Coordinates of C-alpha atoms and ligand atoms in Angstrom, one line a residue:
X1 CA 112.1 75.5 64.2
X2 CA 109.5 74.3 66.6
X3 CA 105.6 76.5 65.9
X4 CA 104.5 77.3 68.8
X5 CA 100.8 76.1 69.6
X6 CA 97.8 79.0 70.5
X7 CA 96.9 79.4 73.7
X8 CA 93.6 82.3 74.2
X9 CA 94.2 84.8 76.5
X10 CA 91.2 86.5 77.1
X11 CA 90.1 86.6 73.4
X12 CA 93.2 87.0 72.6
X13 CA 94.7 84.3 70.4
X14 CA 98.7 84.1 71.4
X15 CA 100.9 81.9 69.4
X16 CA 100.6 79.3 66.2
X17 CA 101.2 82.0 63.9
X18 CA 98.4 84.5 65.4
X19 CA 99.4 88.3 65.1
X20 CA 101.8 89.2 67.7
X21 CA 100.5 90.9 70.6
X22 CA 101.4 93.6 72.4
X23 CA 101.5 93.8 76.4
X24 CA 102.2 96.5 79.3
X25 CA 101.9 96.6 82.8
X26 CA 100.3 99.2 84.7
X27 CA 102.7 101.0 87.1
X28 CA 99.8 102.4 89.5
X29 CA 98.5 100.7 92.9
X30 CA 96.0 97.7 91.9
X31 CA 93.8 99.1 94.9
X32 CA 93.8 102.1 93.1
X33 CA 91.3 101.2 91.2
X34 CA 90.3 104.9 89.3
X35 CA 94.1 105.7 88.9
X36 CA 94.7 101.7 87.7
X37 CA 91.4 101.9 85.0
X38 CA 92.7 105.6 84.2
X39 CA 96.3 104.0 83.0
X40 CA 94.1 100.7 81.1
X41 CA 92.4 103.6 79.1
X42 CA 95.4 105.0 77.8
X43 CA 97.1 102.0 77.6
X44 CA 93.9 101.0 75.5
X45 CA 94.1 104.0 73.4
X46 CA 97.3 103.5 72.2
X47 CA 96.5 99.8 71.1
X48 CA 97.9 97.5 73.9
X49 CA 96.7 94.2 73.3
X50 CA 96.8 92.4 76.9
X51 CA 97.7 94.7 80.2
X52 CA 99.5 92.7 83.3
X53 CA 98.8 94.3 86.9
X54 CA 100.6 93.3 90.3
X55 CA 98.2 91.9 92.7
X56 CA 100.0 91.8 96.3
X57 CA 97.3 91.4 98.4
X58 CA 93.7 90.3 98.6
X59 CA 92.7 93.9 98.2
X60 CA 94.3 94.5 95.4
X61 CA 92.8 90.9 93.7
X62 CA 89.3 91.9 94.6
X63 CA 89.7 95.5 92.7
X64 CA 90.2 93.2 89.5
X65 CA 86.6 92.6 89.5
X66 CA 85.8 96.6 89.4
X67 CA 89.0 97.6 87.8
X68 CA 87.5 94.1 84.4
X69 CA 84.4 95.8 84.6
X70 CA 85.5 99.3 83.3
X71 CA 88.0 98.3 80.8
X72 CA 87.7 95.7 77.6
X73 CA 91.6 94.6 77.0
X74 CA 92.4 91.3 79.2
X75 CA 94.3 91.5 82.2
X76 CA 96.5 89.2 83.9
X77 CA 97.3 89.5 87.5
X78 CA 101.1 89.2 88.2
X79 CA 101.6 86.7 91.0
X80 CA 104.7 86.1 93.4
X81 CA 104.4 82.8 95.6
X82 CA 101.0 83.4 97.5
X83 CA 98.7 81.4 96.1
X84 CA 95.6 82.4 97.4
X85 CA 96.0 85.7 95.4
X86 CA 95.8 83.5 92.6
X87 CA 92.4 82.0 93.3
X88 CA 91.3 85.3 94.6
X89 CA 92.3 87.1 91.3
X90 CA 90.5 84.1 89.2
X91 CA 87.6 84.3 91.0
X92 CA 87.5 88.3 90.3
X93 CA 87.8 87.1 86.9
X94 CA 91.1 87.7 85.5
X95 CA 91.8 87.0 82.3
X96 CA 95.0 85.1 83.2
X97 CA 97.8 84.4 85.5
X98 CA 101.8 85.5 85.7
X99 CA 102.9 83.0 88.1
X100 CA 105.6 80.7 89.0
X101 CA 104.3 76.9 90.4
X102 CA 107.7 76.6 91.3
X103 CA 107.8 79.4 94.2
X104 CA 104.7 77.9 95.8
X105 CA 105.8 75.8 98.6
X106 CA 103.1 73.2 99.0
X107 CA 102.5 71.3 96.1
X108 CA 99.0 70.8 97.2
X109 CA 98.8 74.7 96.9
X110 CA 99.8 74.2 93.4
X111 CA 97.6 72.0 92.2
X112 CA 94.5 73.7 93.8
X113 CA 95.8 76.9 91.7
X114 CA 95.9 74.9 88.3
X115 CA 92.7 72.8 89.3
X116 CA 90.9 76.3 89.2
X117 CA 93.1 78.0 86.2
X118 CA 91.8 74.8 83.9
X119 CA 88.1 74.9 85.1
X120 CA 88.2 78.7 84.3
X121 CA 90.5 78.2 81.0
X122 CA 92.7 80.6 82.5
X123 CA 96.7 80.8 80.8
X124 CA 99.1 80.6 83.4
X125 CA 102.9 82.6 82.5
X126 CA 106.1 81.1 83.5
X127 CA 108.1 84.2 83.8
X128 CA 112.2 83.3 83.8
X129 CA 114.1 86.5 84.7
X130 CA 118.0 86.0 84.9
X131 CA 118.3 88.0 87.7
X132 CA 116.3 86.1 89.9
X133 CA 117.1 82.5 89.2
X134 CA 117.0 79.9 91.9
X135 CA 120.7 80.4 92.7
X136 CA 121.0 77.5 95.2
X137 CA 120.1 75.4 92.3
X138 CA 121.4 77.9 89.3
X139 CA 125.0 79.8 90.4
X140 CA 125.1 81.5 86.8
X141 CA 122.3 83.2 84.7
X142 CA 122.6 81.9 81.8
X143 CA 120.8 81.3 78.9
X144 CA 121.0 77.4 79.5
X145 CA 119.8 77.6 82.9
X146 CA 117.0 80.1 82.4
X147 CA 115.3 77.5 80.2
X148 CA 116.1 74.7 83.0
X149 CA 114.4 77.0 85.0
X150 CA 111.5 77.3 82.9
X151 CA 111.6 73.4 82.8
X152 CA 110.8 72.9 86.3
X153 CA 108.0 75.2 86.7
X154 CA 106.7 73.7 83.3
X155 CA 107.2 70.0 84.5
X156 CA 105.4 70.8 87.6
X157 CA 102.1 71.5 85.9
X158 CA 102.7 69.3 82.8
X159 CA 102.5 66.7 85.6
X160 CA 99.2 67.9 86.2
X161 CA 97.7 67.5 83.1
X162 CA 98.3 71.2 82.5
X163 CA 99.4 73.2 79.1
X164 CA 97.6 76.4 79.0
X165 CA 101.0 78.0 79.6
X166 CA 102.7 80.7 77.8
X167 CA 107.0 81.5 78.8
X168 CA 108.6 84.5 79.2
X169 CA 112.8 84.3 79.5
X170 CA 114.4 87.6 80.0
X171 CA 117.4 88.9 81.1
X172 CA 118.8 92.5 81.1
X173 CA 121.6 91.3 78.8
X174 CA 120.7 91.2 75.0
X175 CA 122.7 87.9 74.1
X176 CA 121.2 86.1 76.9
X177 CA 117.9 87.0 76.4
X178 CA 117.9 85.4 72.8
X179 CA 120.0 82.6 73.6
X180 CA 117.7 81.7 75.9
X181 CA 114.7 82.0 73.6
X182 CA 116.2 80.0 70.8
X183 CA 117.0 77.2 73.2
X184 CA 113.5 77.3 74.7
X185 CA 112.0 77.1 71.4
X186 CA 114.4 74.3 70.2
X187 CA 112.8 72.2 73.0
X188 CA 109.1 73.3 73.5
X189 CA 106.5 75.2 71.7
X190 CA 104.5 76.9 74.3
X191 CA 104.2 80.9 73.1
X192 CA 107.3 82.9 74.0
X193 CA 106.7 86.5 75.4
X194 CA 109.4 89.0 74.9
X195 CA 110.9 91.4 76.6
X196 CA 114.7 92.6 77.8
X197 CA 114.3 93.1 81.5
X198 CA 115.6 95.7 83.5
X199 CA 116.0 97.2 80.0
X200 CA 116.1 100.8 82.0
X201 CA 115.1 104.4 80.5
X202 CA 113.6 105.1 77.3
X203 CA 116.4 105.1 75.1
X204 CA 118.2 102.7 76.5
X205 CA 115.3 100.2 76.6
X206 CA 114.2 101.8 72.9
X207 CA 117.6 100.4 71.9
X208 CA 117.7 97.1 74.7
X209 CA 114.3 95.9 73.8
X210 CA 115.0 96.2 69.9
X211 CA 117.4 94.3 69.1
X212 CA 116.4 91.2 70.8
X213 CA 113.1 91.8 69.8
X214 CA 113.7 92.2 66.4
X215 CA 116.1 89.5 66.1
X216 CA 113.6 87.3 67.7
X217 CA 110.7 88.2 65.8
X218 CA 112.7 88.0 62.3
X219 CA 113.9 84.6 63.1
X220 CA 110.1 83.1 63.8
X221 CA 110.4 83.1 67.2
X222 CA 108.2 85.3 69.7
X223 CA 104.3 85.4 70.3
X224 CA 103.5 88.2 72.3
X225 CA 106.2 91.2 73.4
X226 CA 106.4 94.3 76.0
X227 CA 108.8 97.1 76.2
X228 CA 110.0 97.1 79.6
X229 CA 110.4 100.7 80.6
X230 CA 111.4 102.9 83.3
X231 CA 108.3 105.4 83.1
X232 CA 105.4 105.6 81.7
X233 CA 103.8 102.4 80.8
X234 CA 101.9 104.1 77.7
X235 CA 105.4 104.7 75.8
X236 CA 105.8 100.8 75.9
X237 CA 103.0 100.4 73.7
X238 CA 103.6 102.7 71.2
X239 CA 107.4 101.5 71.1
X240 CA 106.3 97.9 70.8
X241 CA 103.2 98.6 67.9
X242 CA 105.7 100.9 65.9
X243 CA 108.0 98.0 66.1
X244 CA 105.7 95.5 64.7
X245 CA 104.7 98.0 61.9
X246 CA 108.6 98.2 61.0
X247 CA 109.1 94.8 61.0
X248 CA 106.3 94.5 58.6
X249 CA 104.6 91.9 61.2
X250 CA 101.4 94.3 62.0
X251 CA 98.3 95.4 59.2
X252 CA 97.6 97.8 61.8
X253 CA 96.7 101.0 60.5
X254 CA 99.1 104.2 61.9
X255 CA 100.7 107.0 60.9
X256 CA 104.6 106.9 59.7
X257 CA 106.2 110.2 59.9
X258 CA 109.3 110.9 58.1
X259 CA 111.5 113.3 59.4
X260 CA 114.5 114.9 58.2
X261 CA 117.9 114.6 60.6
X262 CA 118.1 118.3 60.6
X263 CA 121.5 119.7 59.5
X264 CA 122.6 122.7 58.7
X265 CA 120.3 124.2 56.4
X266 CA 117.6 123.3 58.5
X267 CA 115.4 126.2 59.1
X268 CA 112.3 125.5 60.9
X269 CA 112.0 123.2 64.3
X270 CA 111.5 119.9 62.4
X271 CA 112.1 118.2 65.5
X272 CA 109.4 120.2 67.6
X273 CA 106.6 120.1 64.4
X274 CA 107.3 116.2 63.7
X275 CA 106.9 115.3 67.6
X276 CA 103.7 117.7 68.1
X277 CA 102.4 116.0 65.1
X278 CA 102.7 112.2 66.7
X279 CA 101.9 113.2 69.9
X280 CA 98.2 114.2 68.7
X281 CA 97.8 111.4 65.8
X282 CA 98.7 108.6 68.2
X283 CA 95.3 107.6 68.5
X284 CA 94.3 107.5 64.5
X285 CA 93.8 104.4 63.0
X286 CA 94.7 105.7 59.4
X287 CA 97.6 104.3 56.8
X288 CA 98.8 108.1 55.8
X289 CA 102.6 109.2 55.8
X290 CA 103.6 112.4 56.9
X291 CA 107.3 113.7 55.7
X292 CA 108.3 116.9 57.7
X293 CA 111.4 118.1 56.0
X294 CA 113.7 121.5 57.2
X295 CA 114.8 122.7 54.1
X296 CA 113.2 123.1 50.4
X297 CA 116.9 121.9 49.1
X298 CA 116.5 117.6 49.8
X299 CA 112.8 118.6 51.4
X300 CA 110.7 118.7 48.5
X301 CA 111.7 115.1 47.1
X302 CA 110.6 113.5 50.3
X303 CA 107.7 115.2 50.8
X304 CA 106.0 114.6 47.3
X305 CA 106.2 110.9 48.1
X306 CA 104.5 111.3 51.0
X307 CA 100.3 111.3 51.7
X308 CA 101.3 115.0 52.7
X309 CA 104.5 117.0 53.3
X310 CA 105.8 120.1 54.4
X311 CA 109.7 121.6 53.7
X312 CA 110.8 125.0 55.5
X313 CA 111.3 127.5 53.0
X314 CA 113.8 130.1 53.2
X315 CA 111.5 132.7 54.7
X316 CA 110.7 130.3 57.6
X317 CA 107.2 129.2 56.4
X318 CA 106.4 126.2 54.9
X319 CA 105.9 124.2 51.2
X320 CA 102.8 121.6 52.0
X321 CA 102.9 118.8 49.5
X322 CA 100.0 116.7 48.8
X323 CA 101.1 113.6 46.6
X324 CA 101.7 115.6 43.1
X325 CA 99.9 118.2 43.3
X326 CA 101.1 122.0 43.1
X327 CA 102.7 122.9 46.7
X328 CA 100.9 125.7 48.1
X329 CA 102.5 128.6 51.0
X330 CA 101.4 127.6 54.6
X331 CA 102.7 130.2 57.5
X332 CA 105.2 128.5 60.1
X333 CA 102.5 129.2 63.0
X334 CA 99.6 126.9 61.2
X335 CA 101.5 124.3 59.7
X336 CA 101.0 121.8 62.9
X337 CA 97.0 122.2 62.8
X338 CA 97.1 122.2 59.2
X339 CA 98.6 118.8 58.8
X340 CA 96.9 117.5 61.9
X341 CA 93.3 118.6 59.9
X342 CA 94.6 116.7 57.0
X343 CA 95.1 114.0 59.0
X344 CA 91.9 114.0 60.5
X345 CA 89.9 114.8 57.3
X346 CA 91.4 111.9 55.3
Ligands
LIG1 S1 116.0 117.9 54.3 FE1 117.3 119.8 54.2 S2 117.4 120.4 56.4 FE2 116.7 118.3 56.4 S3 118.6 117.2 56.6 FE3 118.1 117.2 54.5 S4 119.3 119.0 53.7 FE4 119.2 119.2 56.0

């Protein structure tokens, strides 16, 4: 298996073994820029790593230069054929480009673009997407010619002296999308960026984006990923940062809450308690484990092992376990604030 080499993005070191990073794109109008720094922030607060933007016009690349100057995570402008947005967007200082050579028609406009990208040190993405393959040269999408297709937008800046590049191949299809990845990396080792395209609502990307993901990443290959989700771009990040703590790939610090399934001896709303509880701890940088359990029957046992732990009694109210110590009575309306003090106070 081929290493892949580092590229910086920003700050951001991407490949050759750095930590994987992980990557959103805002969904708001680049002009906009209050409502486009407004979506950074959160995107920021929940730990993104690198935030892409679409930049369709010269408007839109000239609010990079307000929109860089209110946030700190690196930005890359996402770029479709017109390459005067790219200069535009480099000369408002992006961070980096998402941008196929390829779809520029005059190769003169090409290598003005990568003449500017290496002065600057600027990364320039080759972004493969099955479902929009050159199909007068590529009838099928598959795996075999989404990497040819990454060749030629490759070959056309490797001709120009140019490596700073980083490839994304992604197709809504699970199989392609890491057939396609293994090949790639078989044959070069510029970073790969992940992602299932298209991979459609929460739960169907939250399954989608997983598995090739995880395969991926548990096989070596895979530098940088994003979540590709219909909706809000902030539940990307936190899918893609809880992946990387599952898989053992981040030292980030979060919060793990354990949950019981709920069954029939389930008493309290575990399900309402354990979601209130990660929708305020989002934010907190702490390693602490949370077990929420409905019942004091399998409850207790999971909560003990747990930083802290509650288990519905009988009387609806609560059992709150810390480590080993004696479990003391909390009411069922406290037991969210009490646990999110604990939380806070650790
Ligand atoms: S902890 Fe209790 S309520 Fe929850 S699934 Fe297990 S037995 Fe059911």
């Amino acid at each position: 298996m081929k290493k892949s080499k580092t590229i910086n993005l920003g700050g951001v070191l991407i490949g050759g073994g750095n930590k994987i990073s992980v990557q959103s794109m805002t969904n708001t109008n680049t002009r906009d820029i209050d409502s486009t720094v407004k979506q950074i922030e959160a995107l920021e607060s929940v730990g993104v790593n690198i935030v892409r933007m679409a930049v369709l016009d010269s408007d839109a690349a000239r609010a990079i230069k307000s929109i860089k100057s209110r946030v700190s995570v690196p930005l890359i402008a996402d770029i479709h054929f017109d390459y005067k947005l790219a200069l535009e967007s480099m000369e408002s200082g992006i961070d980096a480009l998402r941008l196929n050579p390829g779809n520029i028609k005059n190769k003169e406009n090409v290598k003005t673009v990568i003449e500017e990208a290496r002065s600057r040190n600027i990364p320039i993405r080759v972004g493969v997407n099955a479902g929009s393959l050159d199909i007068t040269k590529y009838k099928e999408p598959t795996a075999e010619n989404m990497v040819l297709s990454a060749r030629d937008h490759i070959e056309l800046m490797e001709d120009l002296g140019f490596t700073n590049i980083k490839v994304s191949l992604k197709a809504s299809n699970i199989k392609t999308t890491i057939e396609a990845n293994e090949l790639f990396r078989e044959k070069y080792d510029y970073p790969l960026h992940l992602g299932v395209t298209e991979a459609g609502t929460l739960k169907s990307s939250l399954i989608k984006s997983t598995s090739a993901i995880s395969y991926l990443l548990l096989n070596g290959i895979g530098d940088t990923i994003r979540y590709s989700i219909t909706g809000d771009p902030v539940e990307e990040v936190i899918a893609g940062k809880k992946l990387l703590k599952f898989l053992d790939l981040s030292q980030d610090p979060s919060i793990e809450i354990i949950s019981c399934p709920t069954c029939g001896r389930t008493i309290a709303d575990i399900d309402y308690i354990a979601s209130e509880i990660e929708r305020n701890t989002v934010n907190i940088k702490k390693n602490i484990s949370i077990a929420v359990m409905g019942c004091v029957v399998n409850g207790p046992g999971e909560a003990r092992h747990a930083d802290f732990g509650v288990a519905a009694r009988e009387d609806g109210d609560f059992m709150f376990f810390e480590k080993y110590e004696t479990p003391i009575k909390i009411s069922s309306s406290s037991v969210i604030q009490f646990l999110i003090d604990k939380i806070n106070n650790f």
